[in-house]
Coordinates of C-alpha atoms and ligand atoms in Angstrom, one line a residue:
X1 CA -1.0 -19.2 -16.8
X2 CA -3.3 -18.3 -13.9
X3 CA -1.9 -15.0 -12.7
X4 CA -4.3 -14.8 -9.9
X5 CA -7.2 -14.1 -12.2
X6 CA -10.5 -15.2 -10.5
X7 CA -12.2 -16.3 -13.7
X8 CA -9.2 -18.3 -14.7
X9 CA -9.0 -19.9 -11.3
X10 CA -12.7 -20.9 -11.4
X11 CA -12.2 -22.3 -14.9
X12 CA -9.3 -24.4 -13.7
X13 CA -11.2 -25.5 -10.7
X14 CA -14.0 -26.7 -13.0
X15 CA -11.4 -28.5 -15.2
X16 CA -9.9 -30.1 -12.2
X17 CA -13.3 -31.4 -11.0
X18 CA -14.0 -32.8 -14.5
X19 CA -10.8 -34.7 -14.4
X20 CA -11.4 -35.9 -10.9
X21 CA -15.0 -37.0 -11.7
X22 CA -13.8 -39.0 -14.6
X23 CA -10.9 -40.5 -12.7
X24 CA -8.3 -39.3 -15.3
X25 CA -4.9 -40.5 -14.4
X26 CA -2.7 -39.9 -17.4
X27 CA -2.2 -38.0 -20.7
X28 CA -3.7 -40.9 -22.6
X29 CA -6.9 -40.6 -20.5
X30 CA -7.0 -36.9 -21.3
X31 CA -6.6 -37.6 -25.0
X32 CA -9.6 -39.9 -24.8
X33 CA -11.6 -37.3 -22.9
X34 CA -10.9 -34.6 -25.5
X35 CA -11.8 -36.9 -28.4
X36 CA -15.0 -38.1 -26.9
X37 CA -16.2 -35.7 -24.2
X38 CA -19.2 -36.5 -22.0
X39 CA -22.3 -34.6 -23.3
X40 CA -22.8 -32.7 -20.0
X41 CA -19.2 -31.5 -19.7
X42 CA -18.5 -27.7 -19.2
X43 CA -17.3 -26.7 -22.7
X44 CA -15.1 -23.8 -21.5
X45 CA -13.4 -26.1 -19.0
X46 CA -12.9 -28.8 -21.6
X47 CA -11.4 -26.2 -24.0
X48 CA -8.9 -25.2 -21.3
X49 CA -8.0 -28.8 -20.6
X50 CA -7.3 -29.3 -24.3
X51 CA -5.0 -26.2 -24.3
X52 CA -3.2 -27.5 -21.2
X53 CA -2.8 -30.9 -22.8
X54 CA -1.4 -29.3 -25.9
X55 CA 1.0 -27.2 -23.9
X56 CA 2.2 -30.4 -22.1
X57 CA 1.1 -29.1 -18.8
X58 CA -1.5 -31.7 -18.0
X59 CA -0.1 -32.5 -14.6
X60 CA -0.9 -28.9 -13.7
X61 CA -4.6 -29.5 -13.5
X62 CA -4.3 -32.3 -11.0
X63 CA -1.9 -30.4 -8.8
X64 CA -4.3 -27.4 -8.8
X65 CA -2.1 -24.8 -10.5
X66 CA -4.3 -22.1 -9.2
X67 CA -3.1 -22.9 -5.7
X68 CA 0.6 -22.7 -6.5
X69 CA 2.2 -19.7 -4.6
X70 CA 2.6 -17.0 -7.2
X71 CA 6.4 -16.9 -7.2
X72 CA 6.6 -20.6 -7.8
X73 CA 4.1 -20.3 -10.6
X74 CA 6.1 -17.6 -12.3
X75 CA 9.4 -19.6 -11.8
X76 CA 7.8 -22.5 -13.6
X77 CA 6.5 -20.3 -16.3
X78 CA 9.9 -18.8 -16.8
X79 CA 11.1 -22.2 -17.9
X80 CA 13.9 -22.5 -15.3
X81 CA 12.5 -25.6 -13.8
X82 CA 10.1 -28.4 -14.6
X83 CA 7.1 -29.0 -12.4
X84 CA 8.7 -32.1 -11.0
X85 CA 11.8 -30.1 -10.0
X86 CA 9.7 -27.4 -8.5
X87 CA 7.7 -30.0 -6.5
X88 CA 11.0 -31.6 -5.3
X89 CA 12.4 -28.2 -4.2
X90 CA 9.1 -27.3 -2.4
X91 CA 8.9 -30.7 -0.7
X92 CA 12.6 -30.6 0.5
X93 CA 12.8 -26.9 1.6
X94 CA 9.2 -25.7 1.9
X95 CA 9.9 -22.9 -0.6
X96 CA 6.9 -20.7 -1.3
X97 CA 8.3 -17.2 -2.2
X98 CA 11.0 -15.5 -4.3
X99 CA 12.7 -14.7 -1.0
X100 CA 12.9 -18.4 -0.2
X101 CA 14.3 -19.1 -3.6
X102 CA 16.9 -16.4 -3.3
X103 CA 17.9 -17.8 0.1
X104 CA 18.1 -21.3 -1.2
X105 CA 20.3 -20.2 -4.2
X106 CA 22.5 -18.3 -1.8
X107 CA 22.9 -21.3 0.5
X108 CA 23.4 -23.6 -2.5
X109 CA 20.8 -25.9 -1.1
X110 CA 18.9 -26.5 -4.3
X111 CA 21.6 -28.4 -6.0
X112 CA 21.7 -30.9 -3.0
X113 CA 18.1 -31.9 -3.6
X114 CA 17.5 -35.3 -5.4
X115 CA 16.5 -34.6 -9.0
X116 CA 18.1 -31.2 -9.1
X117 CA 21.6 -30.1 -9.8
X118 CA 24.0 -27.1 -10.0
X119 CA 22.8 -26.3 -13.5
X120 CA 19.2 -26.0 -12.4
X121 CA 20.3 -23.9 -9.4
X122 CA 22.0 -21.6 -11.9
X123 CA 18.9 -21.4 -14.0
X124 CA 16.8 -20.5 -11.0
X125 CA 19.4 -17.8 -10.0
X126 CA 19.2 -16.4 -13.5
X127 CA 15.4 -16.4 -13.5
X128 CA 15.0 -14.6 -10.2
X129 CA 15.5 -10.9 -11.2
X130 CA 13.0 -11.1 -14.0
X131 CA 10.7 -13.2 -11.8
X132 CA 10.3 -10.3 -9.4
X133 CA 9.5 -7.8 -12.1
X134 CA 6.9 -10.1 -13.7
X135 CA 4.9 -10.6 -10.6
X136 CA 1.9 -8.3 -10.5
X137 CA 2.1 -5.8 -7.6
X138 CA -0.8 -5.0 -5.3
X139 CA -1.7 -1.4 -4.4
X140 CA -0.7 -0.6 -0.8
X141 CA -4.3 0.2 0.3
X142 CA -5.5 -3.2 -0.8
X143 CA -2.5 -5.0 0.8
X144 CA -3.2 -3.2 4.1
X145 CA -6.9 -4.2 4.0
X146 CA -5.9 -7.8 3.4
X147 CA -3.2 -7.9 6.1
X148 CA -5.0 -6.0 8.9
X149 CA -7.6 -8.6 9.9
X150 CA -5.0 -11.4 9.8
X151 CA -2.6 -9.4 12.0
X152 CA -5.5 -8.6 14.4
X153 CA -6.3 -12.2 14.7
X154 CA -2.6 -13.2 15.2
X155 CA -2.2 -10.5 17.9
X156 CA -5.0 -12.0 20.0
X157 CA -3.7 -15.5 19.7
X158 CA -2.1 -16.9 22.9
X159 CA 1.7 -17.2 22.6
X160 CA 2.0 -14.4 20.0
X161 CA 4.3 -11.6 21.3
X162 CA 3.8 -9.3 18.3
X163 CA 2.6 -9.5 14.7
X164 CA 3.5 -7.1 11.9
X165 CA 3.7 -7.1 8.1
X166 CA 7.1 -7.3 6.5
X167 CA 8.6 -6.5 3.1
X168 CA 7.4 -3.7 0.9
X169 CA 4.1 -3.6 2.8
X170 CA 5.8 -2.6 6.0
X171 CA 8.0 -0.1 4.1
X172 CA 4.7 1.3 2.8
X173 CA 5.7 1.3 -0.9
X174 CA 2.9 2.4 -3.2
X175 CA 2.6 -1.1 -4.5
X176 CA 3.4 -4.3 -2.7
X177 CA 5.0 -7.4 -4.1
X178 CA 4.2 -10.0 -1.4
X179 CA 1.8 -9.8 1.5
X180 CA 4.1 -11.4 4.1
X181 CA 3.3 -11.2 7.8
X182 CA 5.5 -12.1 10.8
X183 CA 4.3 -13.1 14.2
X184 CA 6.8 -13.8 17.0
X185 CA 5.4 -16.8 18.9
X186 CA 6.3 -19.6 21.2
X187 CA 3.4 -21.6 20.0
X188 CA 3.3 -21.6 16.2
X189 CA 0.8 -24.5 16.1
X190 CA -1.8 -22.4 18.0
X191 CA -1.2 -19.4 15.6
X192 CA -1.7 -21.6 12.6
X193 CA -4.9 -23.2 14.1
X194 CA -6.2 -19.8 15.0
X195 CA -5.8 -18.4 11.4
X196 CA -7.2 -21.5 9.8
X197 CA -10.3 -21.5 12.1
X198 CA -11.1 -18.0 10.8
X199 CA -13.6 -18.5 7.9
X200 CA -12.4 -15.2 6.4
X201 CA -8.7 -16.2 6.3
X202 CA -9.1 -18.1 3.1
X203 CA -7.8 -21.4 1.9
X204 CA -4.6 -23.0 3.2
X205 CA -2.0 -23.4 0.5
X206 CA 0.9 -24.7 2.5
X207 CA 1.8 -25.1 6.1
X208 CA 5.0 -26.0 7.8
X209 CA 6.0 -26.0 11.5
X210 CA 6.5 -22.2 11.5
X211 CA 5.0 -21.2 8.2
X212 CA 1.6 -20.8 6.8
X213 CA 0.5 -19.8 3.3
X214 CA -3.2 -18.9 2.7
X215 CA -5.0 -17.5 -0.3
X216 CA -7.5 -14.8 0.6
X217 CA -9.3 -12.3 -1.6
X218 CA -7.4 -13.6 -4.7
X219 CA -4.1 -12.8 -3.0
X220 CA -1.6 -15.1 -1.4
X221 CA -0.5 -14.2 2.1
X222 CA 2.5 -15.7 3.8
X223 CA 2.7 -15.9 7.6
X224 CA 6.0 -16.7 9.3
X225 CA 6.0 -17.6 12.9
X226 CA 9.6 -17.3 14.3
X227 CA 10.7 -17.9 17.8
X228 CA 10.5 -14.7 19.8
X229 CA 14.2 -14.9 20.7
X230 CA 15.3 -14.4 17.1
X231 CA 12.2 -12.9 15.5
X232 CA 13.6 -9.3 15.4
X233 CA 16.4 -10.4 13.2
X234 CA 14.0 -12.2 10.9
X235 CA 11.7 -9.2 10.7
X236 CA 14.6 -6.9 9.9
X237 CA 15.9 -9.2 7.1
X238 CA 12.4 -9.7 5.6
X239 CA 11.4 -6.0 5.8
X240 CA 14.4 -5.0 3.5
X241 CA 15.0 -3.2 1.4
X242 CA 17.6 -5.4 0.0
X243 CA 20.1 -2.5 -0.2
X244 CA 19.4 -1.6 3.4
X245 CA 19.9 -5.2 4.5
X246 CA 23.0 -5.5 2.4
X247 CA 24.5 -2.4 4.1
X248 CA 23.6 -3.8 7.6
X249 CA 25.1 -7.2 6.7
X250 CA 28.3 -5.4 5.8
X251 CA 28.3 -3.5 9.0
X252 CA 27.8 -6.7 10.9
X253 CA 30.7 -8.3 9.1
X254 CA 33.0 -5.5 10.1
X255 CA 32.1 -6.4 13.7
X256 CA 32.7 -10.1 13.0
X257 CA 29.0 -10.7 13.4
X258 CA 26.5 -12.5 11.2
X259 CA 23.0 -11.3 10.6
X260 CA 20.9 -14.3 9.8
X261 CA 17.2 -15.4 10.0
X262 CA 18.3 -17.3 13.1
X263 CA 19.3 -14.1 14.8
X264 CA 22.4 -12.0 15.0
X265 CA 25.3 -14.3 15.8
X266 CA 29.0 -14.1 16.6
X267 CA 31.5 -15.8 14.3
X268 CA 31.4 -18.7 16.7
X269 CA 27.7 -19.0 16.3
X270 CA 26.6 -17.6 19.6
X271 CA 23.3 -15.8 19.6
X272 CA 23.3 -12.1 20.5
X273 CA 20.0 -10.4 21.5
X274 CA 17.8 -10.6 18.4
X275 CA 14.2 -10.5 19.8
X276 CA 13.6 -7.0 18.4
X277 CA 14.9 -4.9 15.5
X278 CA 16.2 -2.5 18.2
X279 CA 18.4 -5.2 19.6
X280 CA 20.0 -5.7 16.2
X281 CA 20.5 -2.1 15.3
X282 CA 21.9 -1.4 18.7
X283 CA 24.5 -4.1 18.3
X284 CA 25.5 -2.5 15.0
X285 CA 25.9 0.9 16.8
X286 CA 22.8 2.8 15.8
X287 CA 19.2 3.5 16.8
X288 CA 16.3 1.6 15.1
X289 CA 15.6 3.0 11.6
X290 CA 11.9 3.4 10.8
X291 CA 10.9 0.8 8.1
X292 CA 9.5 3.5 5.7
X293 CA 12.9 5.0 5.1
X294 CA 14.9 1.8 4.8
X295 CA 16.0 2.5 1.2
X296 CA 19.7 1.8 1.5
X297 CA 20.6 5.4 0.6
X298 CA 21.2 8.1 3.3
X299 CA 19.3 6.6 6.2
X300 CA 22.2 4.6 7.6
X301 CA 24.5 7.6 7.7
X302 CA 21.8 9.7 9.3
X303 CA 21.3 6.9 11.9
X304 CA 25.0 6.7 12.7
X305 CA 25.2 10.5 13.0
X306 CA 22.2 10.6 15.4
X307 CA 20.4 12.6 12.8
X308 CA 17.3 10.4 12.0
X309 CA 14.2 12.4 11.4
X310 CA 11.4 12.3 14.0
X311 CA 8.8 11.0 11.5
X312 CA 5.2 12.0 11.9
X313 CA 2.9 9.6 13.6
X314 CA -0.8 9.3 14.0
X315 CA -0.6 10.9 17.5
X316 CA 0.7 14.1 15.9
X317 CA -2.4 14.5 13.6
X318 CA -4.9 16.9 15.1
X319 CA -7.4 17.0 12.3
X320 CA -8.3 16.1 8.8
X321 CA -8.7 18.9 6.2
X322 CA -10.1 17.0 3.2
X323 CA -13.2 14.8 3.1
X324 CA -16.4 14.5 1.1
X325 CA -20.0 14.0 2.0
X326 CA -23.3 13.4 0.2
X327 CA -23.2 17.0 -0.9
X328 CA -20.9 15.8 -3.6
X329 CA -19.7 12.2 -4.3
X330 CA -19.2 11.1 -0.7
X331 CA -21.3 8.1 0.6
X332 CA -22.2 9.5 4.0
X333 CA -23.9 12.6 5.4
X334 CA -21.8 15.3 7.0
X335 CA -23.0 14.2 10.4
X336 CA -21.7 10.6 9.9
X337 CA -18.3 12.0 8.9
X338 CA -18.2 14.3 11.9
X339 CA -19.2 11.6 14.3
X340 CA -16.5 9.3 13.0
X341 CA -14.0 12.2 13.3
X342 CA -15.0 12.7 16.9
X343 CA -14.4 9.0 17.6
X344 CA -10.9 9.4 16.1
X345 CA -10.2 12.2 18.6
X346 CA -9.7 14.9 16.0
X347 CA -9.8 18.5 17.2
X348 CA -11.0 19.8 13.8
X349 CA -12.3 18.5 10.4
X350 CA -13.0 20.2 7.1
X351 CA -15.9 19.1 4.9
X352 CA -14.6 19.8 1.3
X353 CA -17.1 18.8 -1.3
X354 CA -16.5 19.1 -5.1
X355 CA -17.3 22.3 -7.1
X356 CA -20.0 22.3 -9.8
X357 CA -17.8 21.6 -12.8
X358 CA -15.8 18.8 -11.2
X359 CA -15.8 15.4 -13.0
X360 CA -17.1 13.8 -9.8
X361 CA -20.3 11.8 -9.9
X362 CA -22.1 14.5 -7.9
X363 CA -21.1 18.1 -7.1
X364 CA -21.9 20.9 -4.7
X365 CA -23.9 23.6 -6.4
X366 CA -23.8 27.3 -5.8
X367 CA -27.3 27.0 -4.2
X368 CA -26.1 24.1 -2.2
X369 CA -23.3 26.1 -0.5
X370 CA -25.7 28.1 1.6
X371 CA -27.8 25.1 2.7
X372 CA -24.6 23.2 3.4
X373 CA -23.4 26.1 5.6
X374 CA -26.7 25.9 7.6
X375 CA -26.4 22.2 8.1
X376 CA -22.8 22.6 9.3
X377 CA -23.9 25.4 11.7
X378 CA -26.4 23.1 13.3
X379 CA -23.8 20.3 13.6
X380 CA -21.4 22.7 15.3
X381 CA -24.1 23.0 18.1
X382 CA -24.5 19.3 18.3
X383 CA -20.8 18.3 18.3
X384 CA -19.0 20.9 20.3
X385 CA -15.9 18.7 20.9
X386 CA -14.8 19.1 17.3
X387 CA -14.4 22.2 15.2
X388 CA -16.1 21.8 11.8
X389 CA -14.7 23.8 8.9
X390 CA -16.9 24.5 6.0
X391 CA -14.6 23.9 3.0
X392 CA -14.6 22.9 -0.6
X393 CA -12.4 21.2 -3.1
X394 CA -12.6 23.5 -6.1
X395 CA -11.6 22.5 -9.6
X396 CA -8.9 24.6 -11.4
X397 CA -10.5 25.3 -14.7
X398 CA -8.6 25.3 -18.1
X399 CA -8.1 29.0 -17.9
X400 CA -6.5 28.7 -14.5
X401 CA -9.6 30.3 -12.9
X402 CA -11.4 28.5 -10.1
X403 CA -14.8 26.7 -10.5
X404 CA -16.6 29.0 -7.9
X405 CA -16.7 32.8 -8.2
X406 CA -14.7 34.6 -5.5
X407 CA -17.8 35.8 -3.6
X408 CA -18.8 32.1 -3.1
X409 CA -15.2 31.1 -2.2
X410 CA -15.2 33.7 0.5
X411 CA -18.0 31.9 2.3
X412 CA -15.8 28.9 2.9
X413 CA -13.5 28.5 5.9
X414 CA -10.9 26.7 3.7
X415 CA -10.5 26.2 0.0
X416 CA -8.6 23.3 -1.5
X417 CA -7.9 23.4 -5.3
X418 CA -7.2 20.6 -7.6
X419 CA -7.0 19.4 -11.2
X420 CA -9.2 16.4 -11.9
X421 CA -8.9 15.8 -15.6
X422 CA -5.8 15.2 -17.6
X423 CA -6.8 15.2 -21.2
X424 CA -4.9 17.2 -23.7
X425 CA -2.9 19.6 -21.6
X426 CA 0.8 19.9 -21.9
X427 CA 3.0 20.1 -18.7
X428 CA 3.4 23.8 -19.4
X429 CA -0.4 24.4 -19.4
X430 CA -0.9 22.3 -16.3
X431 CA 1.8 24.3 -14.5
X432 CA 0.2 27.6 -15.5
X433 CA -3.1 26.4 -14.1
X434 CA -1.4 25.4 -10.8
X435 CA 0.5 28.6 -10.6
X436 CA -2.6 30.6 -11.2
X437 CA -4.4 28.7 -8.4
X438 CA -1.5 29.0 -6.0
X439 CA -1.4 32.8 -6.6
X440 CA -5.1 33.0 -5.8
X441 CA -5.4 34.4 -2.2
X442 CA -8.4 32.1 -1.4
X443 CA -6.6 28.9 -2.2
X444 CA -5.0 27.3 0.9
X445 CA -4.0 23.9 -0.5
X446 CA -3.3 22.0 -3.7
X447 CA -4.7 18.5 -3.3
X448 CA -3.2 15.3 -4.9
X449 CA -0.7 17.4 -6.9
X450 CA 0.5 14.8 -9.4
X451 CA -3.1 13.5 -10.0
X452 CA -1.9 10.0 -10.5
X453 CA -4.3 7.1 -10.1
X454 CA -2.8 3.9 -8.7
X455 CA -2.0 1.4 -9.9
X456 CA -2.3 2.3 -13.6
X457 CA -2.3 6.1 -14.3
X458 CA 1.0 7.9 -13.8
X459 CA 1.1 11.4 -12.5
X460 CA 1.7 14.6 -14.5
X461 CA 5.2 15.1 -15.7
X462 CA 5.8 18.5 -14.2
X463 CA 8.8 20.4 -12.9
X464 CA 7.8 19.6 -9.3
X465 CA 10.7 21.5 -7.8
X466 CA 9.3 24.7 -9.5
X467 CA 5.8 23.8 -8.2
X468 CA 7.1 23.3 -4.6
X469 CA 9.1 26.6 -4.8
X470 CA 5.9 28.4 -5.9
X471 CA 4.0 26.7 -3.0
X472 CA 6.6 28.0 -0.5
X473 CA 6.6 31.5 -2.1
X474 CA 2.8 31.8 -2.2
X475 CA 2.2 30.2 1.2
X476 CA 0.1 27.4 -0.4
X477 CA 0.1 24.0 1.3
X478 CA 0.7 20.9 -0.8
X479 CA -1.1 17.7 0.1
X480 CA -0.1 14.1 0.8
X481 CA -3.5 12.5 0.0
X482 CA -4.1 9.2 1.7
X483 CA -6.8 7.9 -0.6
X484 CA -5.5 4.5 -1.7
X485 CA -5.8 5.4 -5.4
X486 CA -3.8 8.6 -4.9
X487 CA -1.1 8.4 -2.2
X488 CA -0.1 11.8 -3.7
X489 CA 2.4 13.3 -3.1
X490 CA 4.4 10.1 -2.8
X491 CA 7.2 9.9 -0.3
X492 CA 10.0 11.0 -2.7
X493 CA 8.1 14.1 -3.9
X494 CA 7.0 14.9 -0.3
X495 CA 10.7 15.0 0.6
X496 CA 11.4 17.4 -2.2
X497 CA 8.5 19.6 -1.2
X498 CA 9.8 19.9 2.3
X499 CA 13.3 20.6 1.0
X500 CA 11.8 23.5 -1.1
X501 CA 10.3 24.9 2.1
X502 CA 6.7 24.1 1.3
X503 CA 4.2 23.1 4.1
X504 CA 2.4 19.8 3.7
X505 CA -1.0 18.5 4.9
X506 CA -1.8 14.9 5.3
X507 CA -5.5 14.2 4.5
X508 CA -7.8 11.2 4.1
X509 CA -9.7 12.6 1.1
X510 CA -12.3 10.2 2.4
X511 CA -15.6 9.5 0.8
X512 CA -17.0 7.3 3.6
X513 CA -16.8 7.5 7.4
X514 CA -15.6 3.9 8.0
X515 CA -12.4 4.6 6.0
X516 CA -11.3 7.8 7.7
X517 CA -8.8 6.1 9.9
X518 CA -7.4 3.8 7.2
X519 CA -6.9 6.6 4.7
X520 CA -5.3 8.9 7.2
X521 CA -2.9 6.0 8.1
X522 CA -2.0 5.5 4.4
X523 CA -1.3 9.2 4.1
X524 CA 0.9 9.2 7.2
X525 CA 3.0 6.2 6.1
X526 CA 3.4 7.8 2.7
X527 CA 4.6 11.0 4.2
X528 CA 7.0 9.0 6.5
X529 CA 8.6 7.6 3.4
X530 CA 9.5 11.2 2.5
X531 CA 11.2 11.8 5.9
X532 CA 8.3 14.1 6.9
X533 CA 8.2 15.4 10.5
X534 CA 5.3 17.0 12.4
X535 CA 6.8 20.4 12.0
X536 CA 6.4 20.2 8.2
X537 CA 2.7 19.5 8.4
X538 CA -0.2 21.9 8.8
X539 CA -2.7 19.6 10.4
X540 CA -0.4 18.7 13.3
X541 CA -1.0 22.3 14.4
X542 CA -3.8 23.6 16.6
X543 CA -6.7 25.1 14.7
X544 CA -5.8 28.7 15.6
X545 CA -2.6 28.2 13.6
X546 CA -4.4 26.6 10.7
X547 CA -6.8 29.6 10.6
X548 CA -3.9 32.0 10.9
X549 CA -2.2 30.4 7.8
X550 CA -5.5 30.6 5.9
X551 CA -6.0 34.3 6.9
X552 CA -2.5 35.4 6.1
X553 CA -2.7 34.1 2.6
X554 CA -6.2 35.6 2.2
X555 CA -4.8 39.0 3.4
X556 CA -2.2 39.1 0.6
Ligands
ZN1 ZN1 -9.8 15.4 -5.7
ZN2 ZN1 -11.2 15.0 -2.6

């Protein structure tokens, strides 16, 4: 009914305040209110009250439906439980999420609650798979921006040993189901107090001894505060994926061990080291597997064979080859972008504004190219610690030609090429345009190759293996774009690109200086999902090698 919609939440809040002001206590009171509303009552809120009364959900208003954790709300709406049953389960077990519900079903603890029974437990079990798919997912970039300040706060709270995200957020999936954080702490009360003291942390929805649920930026955030001695096992279980965890649980069983939220335990219940994920993996005979590749497919075999990839990290990145300035649709002048890049410790950056025919709000003109080159030359004097490449992101036109003439393209240190519009072109036509661009000696890189827009616009349906083969053949780099609406290539495609022998770049595609670090991070975790290593990436290499790659293609 609410689905996290801000207007709806505010409407229900107004409806709730009407019912409180008038001291409504029963359905009969509500009937009277609807028949003879006070003259000054908010008509929209009254209308909603009437709808709720007709739907038989009157009690929802009093309990503040907007504040129900999303998973519980969806469970109620699935019809599996009544509100009273939901309240009883929540009161008895402190359930707030689908993961809690699944665990309660698994432990058969719902049927033991007064007012519930085995039938209801069955209904909850049956509702769970559909429940998951009906919960709206949050784009990764948004989830990271919500989680980061809370994690920072937790990390500086006395007693907290470490704090990280769990679930699909930690695995860096494109879209995230729950924002769930875990902080290992000997003093959970202090951690709860610290979060609640923060005016930006949002409203408290639920708190238990080692559990806090807040609503911030229209999103619910769960915070779990396990004991440091067993927190590694809890983190592992809650990070998933479910297939990965299932495989680990089976491996544990073979060794007569049990992997539980209360740590890795022997059959007799004795606790084995469980403070870190490393402890648990080690007990199961393998090194720690990076969360981004915990898919439950080939990562376990790789771990046991000692063949895990050495995934790229931020420390491997020497520069950022794709960003915009006020010369096109960026927010900041080049100097601001350069200064922020210096602060990030980059050895080089490329300023790559859009070409004249791009659909961007503002574009670099042919006249602008020369003036921009002069500005960059002056900045090179002022910022000698970073090498500034003068680049552009040129549109690939319908004909397959590029949106700057060759004699202009030759003035740039680096040329990135991209498609920005999708209307009316078949996959064959799109592929022809890409192939034409990749065969152009001036084009070093294809940016955001699928051209998807998260969360709603899917990417082109192309024969990507053919595209990646062509990239390898022509010596054209393909990008993992870290802009939160792109994350393109995604992990799966990045893995196929590497398999085809293509070289990747991880870029921020940033339009404002204060997001350079965040968007590079999103690009890195996306590439990590594709098993990408530093050796597969152009911008882990020193600038002389970057220049050599550009030159060798131009010399073709
Ligand atoms: Zn672009
Ligand atoms: Zn761009």
